[in-house]
Amino acid sequence: MARPVRKWEQFPGRNRFFCDGRIMMARKMGIFYFTVTLIVGTTTLFFVFDCQFLAQRITPVIPVVGGVLFVFVMAALLRTSFSDPGVIPRATADEAADIERQIVPSNASSSPTYRPPPRTREVTVRGQPVKLKYCFTCKLFRPPRASHCSICDNCVDRFDHHCPWVGNCVGKRNYRYFYMFIVSLAFLCVFIFACVMTHLILLTKDDRQFLDAMKESPASVIEGVICFFSIWSILGLSGFHTYLVSSNQTTNEDIKGSFTGKRSEEAFNPYGQGNVVSNCLDVLCGPTYPSLIDRRGLVTVAEPAAAARGAADQADARPGRSYGAVRSGQPKGAPANQVVPLPDRKEVYVERGDF
């Protein structure tokens, strides 16, 4: 009997999966490993060479605070790195063909003066016109605020950016954890740097020169150098994303100037909630949306066949790329391995509040 094949094993994007599809990351993870090594290594040096001295000379609360910050930083980092950022399923062969029929009339090829229409659609969000762009890779019109990540080769809902430091895209489903990560990391860097400098200053009070104190605790010097050169970029990144959260924007939207009036004097952010507090609550405390891709679902016999039919039109087609199934849309009583076609994509995003 053949082994059941999970959908993550035939996922069309450039991602890596671990723990039978439970963990989803980008394919390039070298910088992520460097991030983990830098954080764990610096914190380990701090606990081994500084905490005992500071606990005896100042207060035993210092190791506790350092431990809490370290655990919070690592939890937020791993939650950001190991999760689905909000990948939008690619269109099935039938969905792609239906969209193509809507875009290109059947008599287009017979007309010598025919020009293909622009592959965009326009919707209105709170009175503001928003263009939905067609993705030639995923064969669908991307919903508002979504964009295609060229590194992971996926369309991501509320795409912010691809972050190599966390080894994943940052989107609708993991942005709040990314924000918690960079803010808590800023606190951890400031805390360790302050403790290291305090340690060295206290050593100089024992009738030692500052150079002698550095020689006595070289690990503290290493920690101080790492934190000093890291803290500026981390604080700047935390401040920038705090601005984005307070204005309910993404990095992608801010870089493009989507709501700054550069393209139109009447442009405004239709996703803003009216004030800073409401924007922060909406971004950081809003509902956690379920994943749209059923990574651990079983591949059925019909799926590879549908992918094979669409291979002629999609050069990068792979077996099992029929990914138009949503786990949350599984009807009651349906078999576990039955694939339910994705409902009209606009209806899905209307229900989720994107329109």
XYZ file of C-alpha atoms in Angstrom:
355
model
C 0.000 0.000 0.000
C 1.406 3.380 -1.024
C 2.258 5.878 1.661
C -0.250 8.752 1.939
C 1.123 11.951 0.406
C 0.604 15.209 2.268
C -0.015 18.442 0.418
C 3.063 20.098 1.883
C 5.207 17.530 0.034
C 3.906 18.883 -3.297
C 3.578 22.531 -2.329
C 4.342 24.702 -5.401
C 6.075 27.556 -3.541
C 9.745 27.748 -2.587
C 9.399 26.768 1.065
C 10.724 24.188 3.471
C 8.517 22.139 5.771
C 9.377 20.325 8.965
C 7.484 18.158 11.480
C 5.199 16.730 8.806
C 4.163 20.143 7.510
C 3.527 21.792 10.873
C 6.515 24.135 10.456
C 6.741 26.284 7.322
C 9.772 28.427 6.494
C 11.562 29.974 3.537
C 14.043 27.847 1.643
C 17.012 30.109 2.457
C 17.549 29.908 6.214
C 21.239 30.735 6.657
C 20.625 34.212 8.091
C 17.924 32.805 10.392
C 20.479 30.399 11.886
C 22.855 33.342 12.317
C 20.112 35.308 14.144
C 19.434 32.435 16.549
C 23.150 31.874 17.155
C 23.774 35.564 17.859
C 20.876 35.886 20.309
C 21.500 32.601 22.126
C 25.270 33.065 22.198
C 25.184 36.639 23.539
C 22.582 35.805 26.170
C 24.513 32.704 27.255
C 27.660 34.771 27.787
C 25.601 37.249 29.794
C 24.178 34.579 32.116
C 27.524 32.826 32.590
C 29.864 35.807 33.108
C 27.727 38.747 34.279
C 24.551 37.612 36.027
C 26.177 36.018 39.087
C 28.303 39.088 39.773
C 25.389 41.517 39.312
C 23.035 39.365 41.384
C 25.453 39.500 44.307
C 26.447 43.142 44.018
C 23.106 44.713 42.978
C 19.976 42.529 43.046
C 18.983 38.921 42.226
C 16.174 40.281 40.079
C 18.579 40.882 37.184
C 18.851 37.194 36.135
C 15.064 36.859 36.361
C 14.447 39.859 34.108
C 17.069 38.651 31.643
C 15.543 35.172 31.564
C 12.024 36.483 30.962
C 13.175 38.748 28.138
C 15.178 35.954 26.513
C 12.266 33.499 26.609
C 9.887 36.108 25.172
C 12.312 37.000 22.367
C 12.856 33.380 21.348
C 9.156 32.514 21.561
C 8.213 35.458 19.317
C 11.039 34.671 16.875
C 10.136 31.010 16.504
C 6.426 31.809 16.231
C 7.198 34.239 13.407
C 9.606 31.918 11.623
C 7.663 28.649 11.864
C 4.190 29.840 10.825
C 2.295 30.366 7.602
C 2.496 34.153 7.037
C -0.789 34.169 5.139
C -0.059 32.385 1.865
C -2.929 32.578 -0.618
C -3.624 29.262 -2.396
C -2.817 29.223 -6.077
C -5.668 28.890 -8.503
C -6.562 25.408 -9.672
C -6.455 24.656 -13.388
C -10.229 25.170 -13.608
C -10.094 28.451 -11.691
C -7.226 29.750 -13.844
C -9.070 28.808 -17.033
C -12.234 30.537 -15.824
C -10.336 33.744 -14.993
C -8.600 33.611 -18.371
C -11.959 33.337 -20.134
C -13.185 36.386 -18.259
C -10.123 38.417 -19.210
C -9.606 37.364 -22.840
C -12.684 37.142 -25.105
C -13.055 34.017 -27.247
C -12.731 36.019 -30.510
C -9.648 37.949 -29.416
C -7.195 36.028 -31.601
C -9.272 36.611 -34.767
C -9.178 40.391 -34.414
C -5.977 41.986 -35.836
C -6.507 45.204 -33.864
C -7.214 43.457 -30.555
C -5.207 44.557 -27.548
C -5.303 42.444 -24.394
C -6.997 44.287 -21.524
C -4.950 45.261 -18.449
C -4.950 42.473 -15.923
C -6.296 44.510 -13.071
C -9.614 44.822 -11.321
C -10.807 47.692 -9.198
C -12.751 47.456 -5.962
C -13.804 50.126 -3.516
C -12.696 49.996 0.111
C -14.377 52.674 2.240
C -14.795 54.882 -0.794
C -11.153 54.507 -1.848
C -10.563 52.708 -5.206
C -8.101 49.844 -4.815
C -6.662 47.923 -7.760
C -6.397 44.150 -7.603
C -3.415 43.017 -9.662
C -3.290 39.723 -11.504
C -0.529 37.328 -10.445
C 0.814 35.408 -13.445
C 2.438 32.830 -11.161
C -0.525 32.056 -8.906
C -3.071 32.674 -11.712
C -5.380 34.836 -9.623
C -6.269 38.413 -8.801
C -4.567 39.226 -5.532
C -6.841 40.555 -2.771
C -6.228 44.035 -1.315
C -2.871 44.493 0.459
C -1.557 41.173 -0.872
C 1.663 40.878 -2.862
C 3.773 38.137 -4.414
C 7.043 37.319 -2.641
C 9.703 36.596 -5.257
C 11.851 34.724 -2.723
C 9.201 32.295 -1.445
C 7.218 32.407 -4.734
C 3.890 32.840 -2.943
C 1.191 35.483 -2.815
C 0.939 36.586 0.820
C -2.081 38.291 2.361
C -1.302 41.713 3.879
C 2.289 41.273 2.740
C 4.707 43.384 4.773
C 8.108 42.164 3.599
C 10.314 39.099 3.382
C 12.643 39.047 6.379
C 15.749 36.842 5.989
C 16.584 37.404 9.678
C 13.528 35.370 10.707
C 13.675 33.081 7.674
C 10.125 33.750 6.543
C 7.761 36.240 4.979
C 5.986 38.653 7.298
C 2.294 38.892 6.526
C -1.182 38.926 7.963
C -0.852 35.816 10.127
C 2.539 36.478 11.754
C 3.068 40.247 11.708
C 2.080 40.749 15.350
C 4.634 38.150 16.433
C 7.307 39.787 14.291
C 6.539 43.125 15.938
C 6.728 41.529 19.401
C 10.039 39.984 18.431
C 11.789 43.180 17.350
C 10.421 45.226 20.276
C 11.374 42.609 22.884
C 14.777 42.170 21.209
C 15.350 45.917 21.527
C 14.590 45.701 25.264
C 16.900 42.693 25.624
C 19.782 44.463 23.853
C 19.414 47.584 25.969
C 19.165 45.484 29.143
C 22.269 43.399 28.414
C 24.301 46.424 27.328
C 23.366 48.328 30.495
C 24.215 45.328 32.682
C 27.551 44.784 30.941
C 28.584 48.407 31.402
C 27.482 48.272 35.039
C 29.581 45.148 35.541
C 32.698 46.789 34.088
C 32.169 50.004 36.053
C 31.781 48.096 39.324
C 35.026 46.245 38.583
C 36.869 49.574 38.227
C 35.711 50.590 41.709
C 37.836 47.816 43.195
C 40.992 49.880 42.580
C 41.347 48.609 39.014
C 41.832 50.467 35.770
C 39.105 50.124 33.157
C 41.503 48.196 30.899
C 42.184 45.762 33.753
C 38.434 45.303 34.220
C 38.063 44.464 30.534
C 40.867 41.918 30.812
C 39.220 40.361 33.856
C 35.887 39.939 32.049
C 36.554 39.661 28.285
C 33.135 38.050 27.712
C 31.508 41.277 28.887
C 33.470 43.186 26.259
C 32.248 40.818 23.538
C 28.648 41.220 24.705
C 28.990 44.980 24.854
C 30.411 45.207 21.319
C 27.652 42.989 19.873
C 24.896 44.914 21.640
C 26.378 48.310 20.794
C 26.479 47.639 17.054
C 23.103 45.874 17.040
C 21.063 48.171 19.201
C 20.885 51.084 16.766
C 19.412 49.105 13.888
C 17.042 47.205 16.187
C 15.780 50.376 17.855
C 15.354 52.030 14.465
C 13.450 49.026 13.125
C 11.244 48.934 16.225
C 10.452 52.628 15.868
C 9.651 52.272 12.166
C 7.274 49.359 12.733
C 5.679 51.171 15.665
C 4.878 53.961 13.218
C 3.455 51.404 10.760
C 1.305 49.786 13.459
C 0.005 53.140 14.681
C -0.965 54.122 11.118
C -2.161 50.622 10.086
C 0.194 50.341 7.132
C 2.616 47.724 5.869
C 6.235 48.203 4.877
C 5.272 47.454 1.288
C 2.577 50.158 1.306
C 4.833 52.711 2.989
C 7.666 52.179 0.488
C 5.288 52.487 -2.460
C 3.619 55.542 -0.923
C 0.180 54.032 -1.409
C -1.562 56.340 1.071
C 0.698 59.385 1.237
C -0.906 61.415 -1.529
C 2.004 61.013 -3.949
C -0.238 59.562 -6.604
C -3.416 61.425 -5.754
C -4.095 64.355 -3.503
C -7.236 62.627 -2.213
C -5.475 59.384 -1.329
C -5.958 58.130 2.205
C -5.546 54.868 4.048
C -8.891 53.039 3.851
C -7.701 50.453 6.368
C -7.054 52.956 9.150
C -9.356 52.793 12.159
C -9.462 56.519 12.813
C -6.936 56.872 15.646
C -3.658 55.453 16.885
C -5.149 53.290 19.654
C -7.688 51.672 17.331
C -4.993 51.001 14.727
C -2.748 49.318 17.297
C -5.620 47.210 18.601
C -6.604 46.208 15.074
C -3.081 45.128 14.071
C -1.849 43.599 17.333
C -5.032 42.380 19.020
C -7.277 41.523 16.088
C -8.448 37.979 15.334
C -5.924 35.367 14.253
C -7.026 34.153 10.840
C -6.744 30.447 9.985
C -4.313 29.289 7.346
C -5.789 29.105 3.842
C -3.481 26.281 2.783
C -4.162 22.800 4.074
C -0.533 21.800 4.448
C -1.176 18.501 6.192
C -4.160 17.466 4.101
C -3.910 14.331 1.997
C -3.399 14.602 -1.744
C -6.228 12.909 -3.642
C -6.034 11.151 -6.967
C -7.859 14.008 -8.698
C -5.302 16.619 -7.699
C -2.260 15.320 -9.640
C -4.522 14.768 -12.668
C -5.779 18.357 -12.533
C -2.222 19.609 -12.235
C -1.164 17.564 -15.234
C -3.925 19.123 -17.348
C -2.679 22.601 -16.454
C 0.997 21.822 -17.080
C 0.782 22.896 -20.714
C -0.288 26.406 -19.706
C 1.993 26.717 -16.663
C 5.657 26.057 -17.306
C 6.399 25.752 -13.618
C 3.504 23.392 -12.901
C 4.221 20.478 -10.605
C 2.158 17.413 -9.667
C -0.417 18.257 -7.044
C -0.436 22.017 -7.565
C -4.239 22.002 -7.274
C -4.190 24.027 -4.106
C -7.678 25.485 -4.082
C -8.755 23.937 -0.802
C -9.437 25.663 2.483
C -9.367 23.591 5.634
C -11.862 25.807 7.447
C -14.361 25.315 4.639
C -14.597 21.517 5.061
C -18.295 20.578 5.433
C -19.448 18.444 8.305
C -19.432 14.750 7.562
C -16.982 15.009 4.647
C -14.108 12.493 4.529
C -10.813 13.773 5.884
C -9.056 13.386 2.529
C -11.787 14.973 0.414
C -10.773 18.205 -1.302
C -13.376 20.946 -1.163
C -13.052 23.500 -3.996
C -12.154 26.980 -2.849
C -15.283 29.176 -2.888
C -15.336 32.420 -4.770
C -12.181 34.172 -3.536
C -13.834 37.565 -3.285
C -16.515 36.104 -0.997
C -13.797 34.679 1.251
C -12.129 38.068 1.670
C -15.444 39.875 2.108
C -16.213 37.581 5.033
C -12.764 38.307 6.485
C -13.282 42.072 6.304
C -10.790 42.952 3.547
C -13.482 44.735 1.513
